[in-house]
Amino acid sequence: MEAWLTATGVLGGSPRTFLAQGHVDLIVRAWGDAPCGPGLAAAAKWLMLTWILDDRFDDQWIGRPPAGARQTVRALTDVLEAPRPTHGSADGRACRKTESTGKTVRTGHTGPADPLVRVFAVLWDETAALTTPAWRARYAAHFRSYLYASLDYLEASTAGETVPTLPEYLFHRDRDGAVLCAAGWTELAHGLDISDEVYGHPQVVDVLMRFNHVVCWVNDLYSAQGESAAGNGKNLLRSLTVHEGHTPDSAAARVGALCEAELMTFEFLADGIARGPSWPEEVRAFSRALLRFAHALVHWTATARRYRTTEVRR
């Protein structure tokens, strides 16, 4: 991971400082039982890249004119909407080769100035060689939702709406946390291919909703102090204190109780699918993998150096 971050220049800073936040520990805890190979490597890169993008939304772009953020979001969306190389084609192999050498020039495309967009384009082409059109369409929709929900908050912040009301928070948070993207990374890491029909099943929809809540609310609980220092008010604790009359301590206690209740419900529902004999083994494996990912993320969020500082993560 350090070699990849260094070669691509996507951070614009020290890879060792970034990795000291514990991202590799999270990958090991989340996908330590996944088979080694290109799927696991791609999933790890997506996790890293999305966290780097998250830092831009949460820290670097907050309080600034949103034109730069809009430009980046548009460029990333263009990558997702561009025609994909045919699975297993020479184009796909060329993209993977350039990535392995650290030269982030996408085959057949002029490389954009922003290293993040260049690396995103290469990784998307790498992923295209590993996945089906249905997976890519679903993942692209989830990533676009994450991008535009995050951009909406930046634009609201620029207009002076720095802390969303509780209904506003709940409306946007499920989309701007990239949690459904993480479900796609889990498929990649384990070499799974879950159908749209399964994703639309009421039990799976419920599991994914609880998974989303657990990831987002636990993140809010531990990141509130650092985000406040960065001027970012998009946090459940901030909504409770500013708009619902809670003190910081009572807001933290409320969110902690919500996290505990939602995690227990998620575990119960996901374990029901993992043990359910009527579910195909691939779906059961997916549910087990989501459970492991959620537990890994909760542990990492509660212990990682990333959330032990109030400094802006630039």
Short mmCIF file of C-alpha atoms in Angstrom, two decimals:
data_model
loop_
_atom_site.label_atom_id
_atom_site.label_comp_id
_atom_site.label_asym_id
_atom_site.label_seq_id
_atom_site.Cartn_x
_atom_site.Cartn_y
_atom_site.Cartn_z
CA MET A 1 0.00 0.00 0.00
CA GLU A 2 2.83 2.40 0.81
CA ALA A 3 4.48 1.65 -2.53
CA TRP A 4 1.21 2.20 -4.39
CA LEU A 5 0.48 5.49 -2.62
CA THR A 6 4.02 6.69 -3.26
CA ALA A 7 4.06 5.71 -6.94
CA THR A 8 0.70 7.27 -7.73
CA GLY A 9 1.23 10.51 -5.79
CA VAL A 10 -2.47 10.46 -4.92
CA LEU A 11 -1.97 11.72 -1.37
CA GLY A 12 0.04 14.86 -1.99
CA GLY A 13 1.64 14.11 1.37
CA SER A 14 3.46 11.40 3.27
CA PRO A 15 2.11 7.85 2.75
CA ARG A 16 3.64 6.77 6.05
CA THR A 17 1.81 9.51 7.93
CA PHE A 18 -1.45 8.49 6.27
CA LEU A 19 -0.92 4.77 6.89
CA ALA A 20 -0.05 5.47 10.53
CA GLN A 21 -3.79 6.10 10.94
CA GLY A 22 -4.19 2.31 10.75
CA HIS A 23 -5.81 1.71 7.36
CA VAL A 24 -3.82 -1.47 6.71
CA ASP A 25 -4.86 -2.80 10.12
CA LEU A 26 -8.47 -2.24 9.07
CA ILE A 27 -7.92 -4.11 5.78
CA VAL A 28 -6.38 -7.06 7.64
CA ARG A 29 -9.20 -7.20 10.17
CA ALA A 30 -11.89 -6.81 7.52
CA TRP A 31 -10.58 -9.10 4.78
CA GLY A 32 -7.91 -11.22 6.45
CA ASP A 33 -9.83 -14.34 5.45
CA ALA A 34 -10.15 -13.31 1.79
CA PRO A 35 -7.99 -15.05 -0.85
CA CYS A 36 -4.87 -13.21 -1.97
CA GLY A 37 -5.18 -11.92 -5.50
CA PRO A 38 -6.24 -9.00 -7.68
CA GLY A 39 -9.70 -8.78 -6.11
CA LEU A 40 -8.30 -8.25 -2.63
CA ALA A 41 -5.73 -5.76 -3.97
CA ALA A 42 -8.44 -3.78 -5.79
CA ALA A 43 -10.68 -3.74 -2.70
CA ALA A 44 -7.79 -2.45 -0.56
CA LYS A 45 -7.07 0.32 -3.08
CA TRP A 46 -10.73 1.34 -3.22
CA LEU A 47 -10.83 1.59 0.58
CA MET A 48 -7.69 3.75 0.62
CA LEU A 49 -8.77 5.94 -2.28
CA THR A 50 -12.24 6.57 -0.88
CA TRP A 51 -10.80 7.55 2.49
CA ILE A 52 -8.47 9.99 0.75
CA LEU A 53 -11.48 11.43 -1.08
CA ASP A 54 -13.40 11.54 2.20
CA ASP A 55 -10.63 13.66 3.70
CA ARG A 56 -11.07 16.14 0.88
CA PHE A 57 -14.80 16.40 1.48
CA ASP A 58 -14.55 16.47 5.28
CA ASP A 59 -11.47 18.63 5.75
CA GLN A 60 -9.83 20.19 2.72
CA TRP A 61 -12.89 21.47 0.85
CA ILE A 62 -14.91 22.54 3.90
CA GLY A 63 -15.37 26.31 4.13
CA ARG A 64 -13.98 26.96 0.65
CA PRO A 65 -15.70 27.81 -2.64
CA PRO A 66 -17.04 24.50 -3.97
CA ALA A 67 -15.85 24.98 -7.57
CA GLY A 68 -12.82 22.71 -7.10
CA ALA A 69 -14.93 20.01 -5.49
CA ARG A 70 -17.50 20.23 -8.30
CA GLN A 71 -14.75 19.85 -10.90
CA THR A 72 -13.34 16.75 -9.20
CA VAL A 73 -16.77 15.17 -8.74
CA ARG A 74 -17.58 15.78 -12.40
CA ALA A 75 -14.28 14.25 -13.48
CA LEU A 76 -14.84 11.16 -11.32
CA THR A 77 -18.39 10.80 -12.62
CA ASP A 78 -17.08 11.01 -16.19
CA VAL A 79 -14.77 8.08 -15.42
CA LEU A 80 -17.68 6.01 -14.11
CA GLU A 81 -19.81 6.83 -17.14
CA ALA A 82 -17.13 6.28 -19.80
CA PRO A 83 -17.35 3.14 -21.98
CA ARG A 84 -15.53 0.30 -20.25
CA PRO A 85 -12.85 -1.89 -21.83
CA THR A 86 -14.11 -5.36 -22.69
CA HIS A 87 -13.48 -7.86 -19.90
CA GLY A 88 -10.12 -9.52 -20.51
CA SER A 89 -9.28 -7.24 -23.45
CA ALA A 90 -5.85 -5.91 -24.27
CA ASP A 91 -6.99 -2.48 -23.03
CA GLY A 92 -7.81 -3.93 -19.61
CA ARG A 93 -4.42 -5.62 -19.39
CA ALA A 94 -2.66 -2.41 -20.42
CA CYS A 95 -4.40 -0.47 -17.68
CA ARG A 96 -3.33 -2.99 -15.05
CA LYS A 97 0.24 -2.90 -16.34
CA THR A 98 0.47 0.87 -16.08
CA GLU A 99 -0.92 0.69 -12.54
CA SER A 100 1.65 -1.88 -11.48
CA THR A 101 4.45 0.41 -12.64
CA GLY A 102 2.92 3.38 -10.87
CA LYS A 103 2.38 5.35 -14.10
CA THR A 104 -1.18 6.56 -13.75
CA VAL A 105 -1.97 7.23 -17.40
CA ARG A 106 -5.20 5.56 -18.39
CA THR A 107 -5.13 3.63 -21.65
CA GLY A 108 -6.69 5.62 -24.47
CA HIS A 109 -7.23 8.72 -22.33
CA THR A 110 -5.31 11.89 -21.61
CA GLY A 111 -4.36 11.84 -17.93
CA PRO A 112 -6.10 14.58 -15.88
CA ALA A 113 -4.04 16.93 -13.76
CA ASP A 114 -5.45 15.72 -10.43
CA PRO A 115 -3.62 12.53 -9.35
CA LEU A 116 -6.75 11.38 -7.51
CA VAL A 117 -8.76 11.38 -10.74
CA ARG A 118 -5.97 9.62 -12.65
CA VAL A 119 -5.64 6.89 -10.03
CA PHE A 120 -9.42 6.54 -9.84
CA ALA A 121 -9.58 5.99 -13.61
CA VAL A 122 -6.86 3.34 -13.57
CA LEU A 123 -8.43 1.54 -10.62
CA TRP A 124 -11.84 1.59 -12.28
CA ASP A 125 -10.32 -0.04 -15.37
CA GLU A 126 -8.56 -2.63 -13.20
CA THR A 127 -11.84 -3.37 -11.50
CA ALA A 128 -13.63 -3.69 -14.84
CA ALA A 129 -11.40 -6.66 -15.65
CA LEU A 130 -12.54 -8.42 -12.45
CA THR A 131 -16.27 -7.73 -12.39
CA THR A 132 -19.50 -8.13 -14.35
CA PRO A 133 -21.43 -5.28 -16.01
CA ALA A 134 -24.17 -5.67 -13.37
CA TRP A 135 -21.67 -5.23 -10.52
CA ARG A 136 -20.14 -2.18 -12.18
CA ALA A 137 -23.51 -0.55 -12.83
CA ARG A 138 -24.56 -1.02 -9.20
CA TYR A 139 -21.20 0.14 -7.85
CA ALA A 140 -21.11 3.18 -10.12
CA ALA A 141 -24.61 4.17 -8.95
CA HIS A 142 -23.55 3.87 -5.29
CA PHE A 143 -20.35 5.84 -5.86
CA ARG A 144 -22.18 8.61 -7.74
CA SER A 145 -24.66 8.81 -4.86
CA TYR A 146 -21.78 9.18 -2.41
CA LEU A 147 -20.10 11.86 -4.54
CA TYR A 148 -23.17 14.01 -5.09
CA ALA A 149 -24.55 13.67 -1.55
CA SER A 150 -21.16 14.80 -0.23
CA LEU A 151 -21.06 17.66 -2.74
CA ASP A 152 -24.58 18.73 -1.72
CA TYR A 153 -23.38 19.14 1.85
CA LEU A 154 -20.38 21.21 0.78
CA GLU A 155 -22.62 23.53 -1.20
CA ALA A 156 -25.05 23.84 1.72
CA SER A 157 -22.09 24.61 3.98
CA THR A 158 -20.96 27.37 1.62
CA ALA A 159 -24.47 28.83 1.82
CA GLY A 160 -24.12 29.03 5.61
CA GLU A 161 -26.03 25.83 6.48
CA THR A 162 -23.14 24.32 8.40
CA VAL A 163 -25.01 21.88 10.67
CA PRO A 164 -27.88 19.90 9.13
CA THR A 165 -31.08 19.37 11.07
CA LEU A 166 -31.75 15.82 12.20
CA PRO A 167 -34.13 15.08 9.26
CA GLU A 168 -31.58 16.55 6.83
CA TYR A 169 -28.81 14.50 8.39
CA LEU A 170 -30.80 11.26 8.20
CA PHE A 171 -31.78 11.95 4.59
CA HIS A 172 -28.21 12.46 3.39
CA ARG A 173 -26.09 10.29 5.68
CA ASP A 174 -27.03 6.91 4.23
CA ARG A 175 -25.86 8.15 0.83
CA ASP A 176 -22.75 10.18 1.67
CA GLY A 177 -20.96 7.55 3.77
CA ALA A 178 -19.94 5.29 0.83
CA VAL A 179 -21.08 2.28 2.88
CA LEU A 180 -22.81 0.54 -0.02
CA CYS A 181 -19.55 1.02 -1.91
CA ALA A 182 -17.89 -0.90 0.94
CA ALA A 183 -20.32 -3.76 0.32
CA GLY A 184 -18.98 -3.80 -3.25
CA TRP A 185 -15.38 -3.84 -1.98
CA THR A 186 -16.29 -6.84 0.16
CA GLU A 187 -17.59 -8.65 -2.91
CA LEU A 188 -14.36 -7.82 -4.74
CA ALA A 189 -12.13 -8.99 -1.89
CA HIS A 190 -13.90 -12.34 -1.61
CA GLY A 191 -14.47 -12.91 -5.31
CA LEU A 192 -18.25 -12.85 -4.93
CA ASP A 193 -20.87 -11.80 -7.47
CA ILE A 194 -24.14 -10.97 -5.75
CA SER A 195 -27.06 -10.43 -8.11
CA ASP A 196 -29.31 -7.38 -8.22
CA GLU A 197 -32.16 -9.70 -7.26
CA VAL A 198 -30.42 -10.58 -3.99
CA TYR A 199 -29.57 -6.92 -3.31
CA GLY A 200 -33.26 -6.12 -3.74
CA HIS A 201 -34.50 -8.87 -1.42
CA PRO A 202 -36.24 -7.30 1.63
CA GLN A 203 -34.03 -9.17 4.14
CA VAL A 204 -30.83 -8.11 2.37
CA VAL A 205 -32.11 -4.53 2.03
CA ASP A 206 -32.71 -4.48 5.78
CA VAL A 207 -29.25 -5.90 6.53
CA LEU A 208 -27.58 -3.34 4.28
CA MET A 209 -29.56 -0.49 5.86
CA ARG A 210 -28.44 -1.56 9.36
CA PHE A 211 -24.88 -2.04 8.08
CA ASN A 212 -25.01 1.51 6.73
CA HIS A 213 -26.29 2.91 10.02
CA VAL A 214 -23.68 1.12 12.12
CA VAL A 215 -20.77 2.29 9.95
CA CYS A 216 -21.96 5.90 9.68
CA TRP A 217 -23.07 6.41 13.29
CA VAL A 218 -19.99 4.80 14.84
CA ASN A 219 -17.86 6.98 12.59
CA ASP A 220 -19.79 10.06 13.75
CA LEU A 221 -19.35 9.10 17.38
CA TYR A 222 -15.57 8.97 17.17
CA SER A 223 -14.90 11.65 14.54
CA ALA A 224 -17.05 14.44 15.99
CA GLN A 225 -14.20 16.25 17.73
CA GLY A 226 -11.86 16.22 14.73
CA GLU A 227 -14.61 17.19 12.32
CA SER A 228 -15.68 20.11 14.50
CA ALA A 229 -12.06 21.31 14.55
CA ALA A 230 -12.10 21.23 10.74
CA GLY A 231 -15.36 23.21 10.61
CA ASN A 232 -17.36 20.20 9.45
CA GLY A 233 -20.82 20.10 11.05
CA LYS A 234 -22.09 17.04 9.16
CA ASN A 235 -22.23 14.79 12.19
CA LEU A 236 -25.08 13.20 14.13
CA LEU A 237 -23.73 14.52 17.44
CA ARG A 238 -23.61 18.06 16.06
CA SER A 239 -27.19 17.80 14.77
CA LEU A 240 -28.34 16.63 18.20
CA THR A 241 -26.53 19.43 20.06
CA VAL A 242 -27.34 22.30 17.69
CA HIS A 243 -30.91 21.43 16.75
CA GLU A 244 -32.22 18.99 19.38
CA GLY A 245 -31.06 20.62 22.64
CA HIS A 246 -28.59 17.95 23.73
CA THR A 247 -25.40 18.69 25.60
CA PRO A 248 -22.22 17.19 24.03
CA ASP A 249 -22.22 14.45 26.68
CA SER A 250 -25.90 13.58 26.28
CA ALA A 251 -25.53 13.59 22.47
CA ALA A 252 -22.59 11.18 22.73
CA ALA A 253 -24.56 8.93 25.08
CA ARG A 254 -27.55 8.99 22.74
CA VAL A 255 -25.49 8.12 19.67
CA GLY A 256 -23.61 5.42 21.59
CA ALA A 257 -26.92 3.79 22.55
CA LEU A 258 -28.15 4.01 18.96
CA CYS A 259 -24.94 2.39 17.70
CA GLU A 260 -25.22 -0.46 20.19
CA ALA A 261 -28.87 -1.15 19.35
CA GLU A 262 -28.32 -0.97 15.61
CA LEU A 263 -25.23 -3.20 15.76
CA MET A 264 -27.15 -5.86 17.69
CA THR A 265 -29.99 -5.75 15.16
CA PHE A 266 -27.54 -5.91 12.24
CA GLU A 267 -25.73 -8.89 13.79
CA PHE A 268 -29.00 -10.73 14.36
CA LEU A 269 -30.27 -10.16 10.81
CA ALA A 270 -26.94 -10.82 9.05
CA ASP A 271 -26.33 -13.97 11.10
CA GLY A 272 -29.81 -15.17 10.13
CA ILE A 273 -28.83 -15.01 6.45
CA ALA A 274 -25.36 -16.46 7.10
CA ARG A 275 -26.92 -19.49 8.81
CA GLY A 276 -30.03 -19.74 6.64
CA PRO A 277 -30.03 -23.01 4.66
CA SER A 278 -32.37 -21.56 2.02
CA TRP A 279 -29.84 -18.93 0.97
CA PRO A 280 -27.22 -19.76 -1.69
CA GLU A 281 -23.75 -20.24 -0.24
CA GLU A 282 -22.46 -17.13 -2.02
CA VAL A 283 -25.09 -14.97 -0.28
CA ARG A 284 -24.33 -16.59 3.06
CA ALA A 285 -20.62 -15.89 2.51
CA PHE A 286 -21.45 -12.28 1.65
CA SER A 287 -23.42 -11.87 4.87
CA ARG A 288 -20.56 -13.35 6.93
CA ALA A 289 -18.14 -11.00 5.19
CA LEU A 290 -20.32 -7.97 5.96
CA LEU A 291 -20.41 -9.00 9.62
CA ARG A 292 -16.63 -9.26 9.72
CA PHE A 293 -16.22 -5.92 7.95
CA ALA A 294 -18.60 -4.15 10.36
CA HIS A 295 -16.87 -5.58 13.43
CA ALA A 296 -13.46 -4.65 11.99
CA LEU A 297 -14.58 -1.10 11.27
CA VAL A 298 -16.13 -0.61 14.71
CA HIS A 299 -12.94 -1.84 16.40
CA TRP A 300 -10.70 0.23 14.14
CA THR A 301 -12.77 3.39 14.53
CA ALA A 302 -12.70 3.07 18.32
CA THR A 303 -8.94 2.51 18.47
CA ALA A 304 -7.34 4.07 15.37
CA ARG A 305 -4.93 6.95 15.60
CA ARG A 306 -6.99 8.65 12.90
CA TYR A 307 -9.64 9.59 15.46
CA ARG A 308 -7.24 10.44 18.29
CA THR A 309 -6.44 13.91 17.00
CA THR A 310 -8.28 17.18 16.46
CA GLU A 311 -5.88 18.21 13.72
CA VAL A 312 -7.21 18.68 10.21
CA ARG A 313 -6.24 15.67 8.06
CA ARG A 314 -4.58 17.31 5.06
#
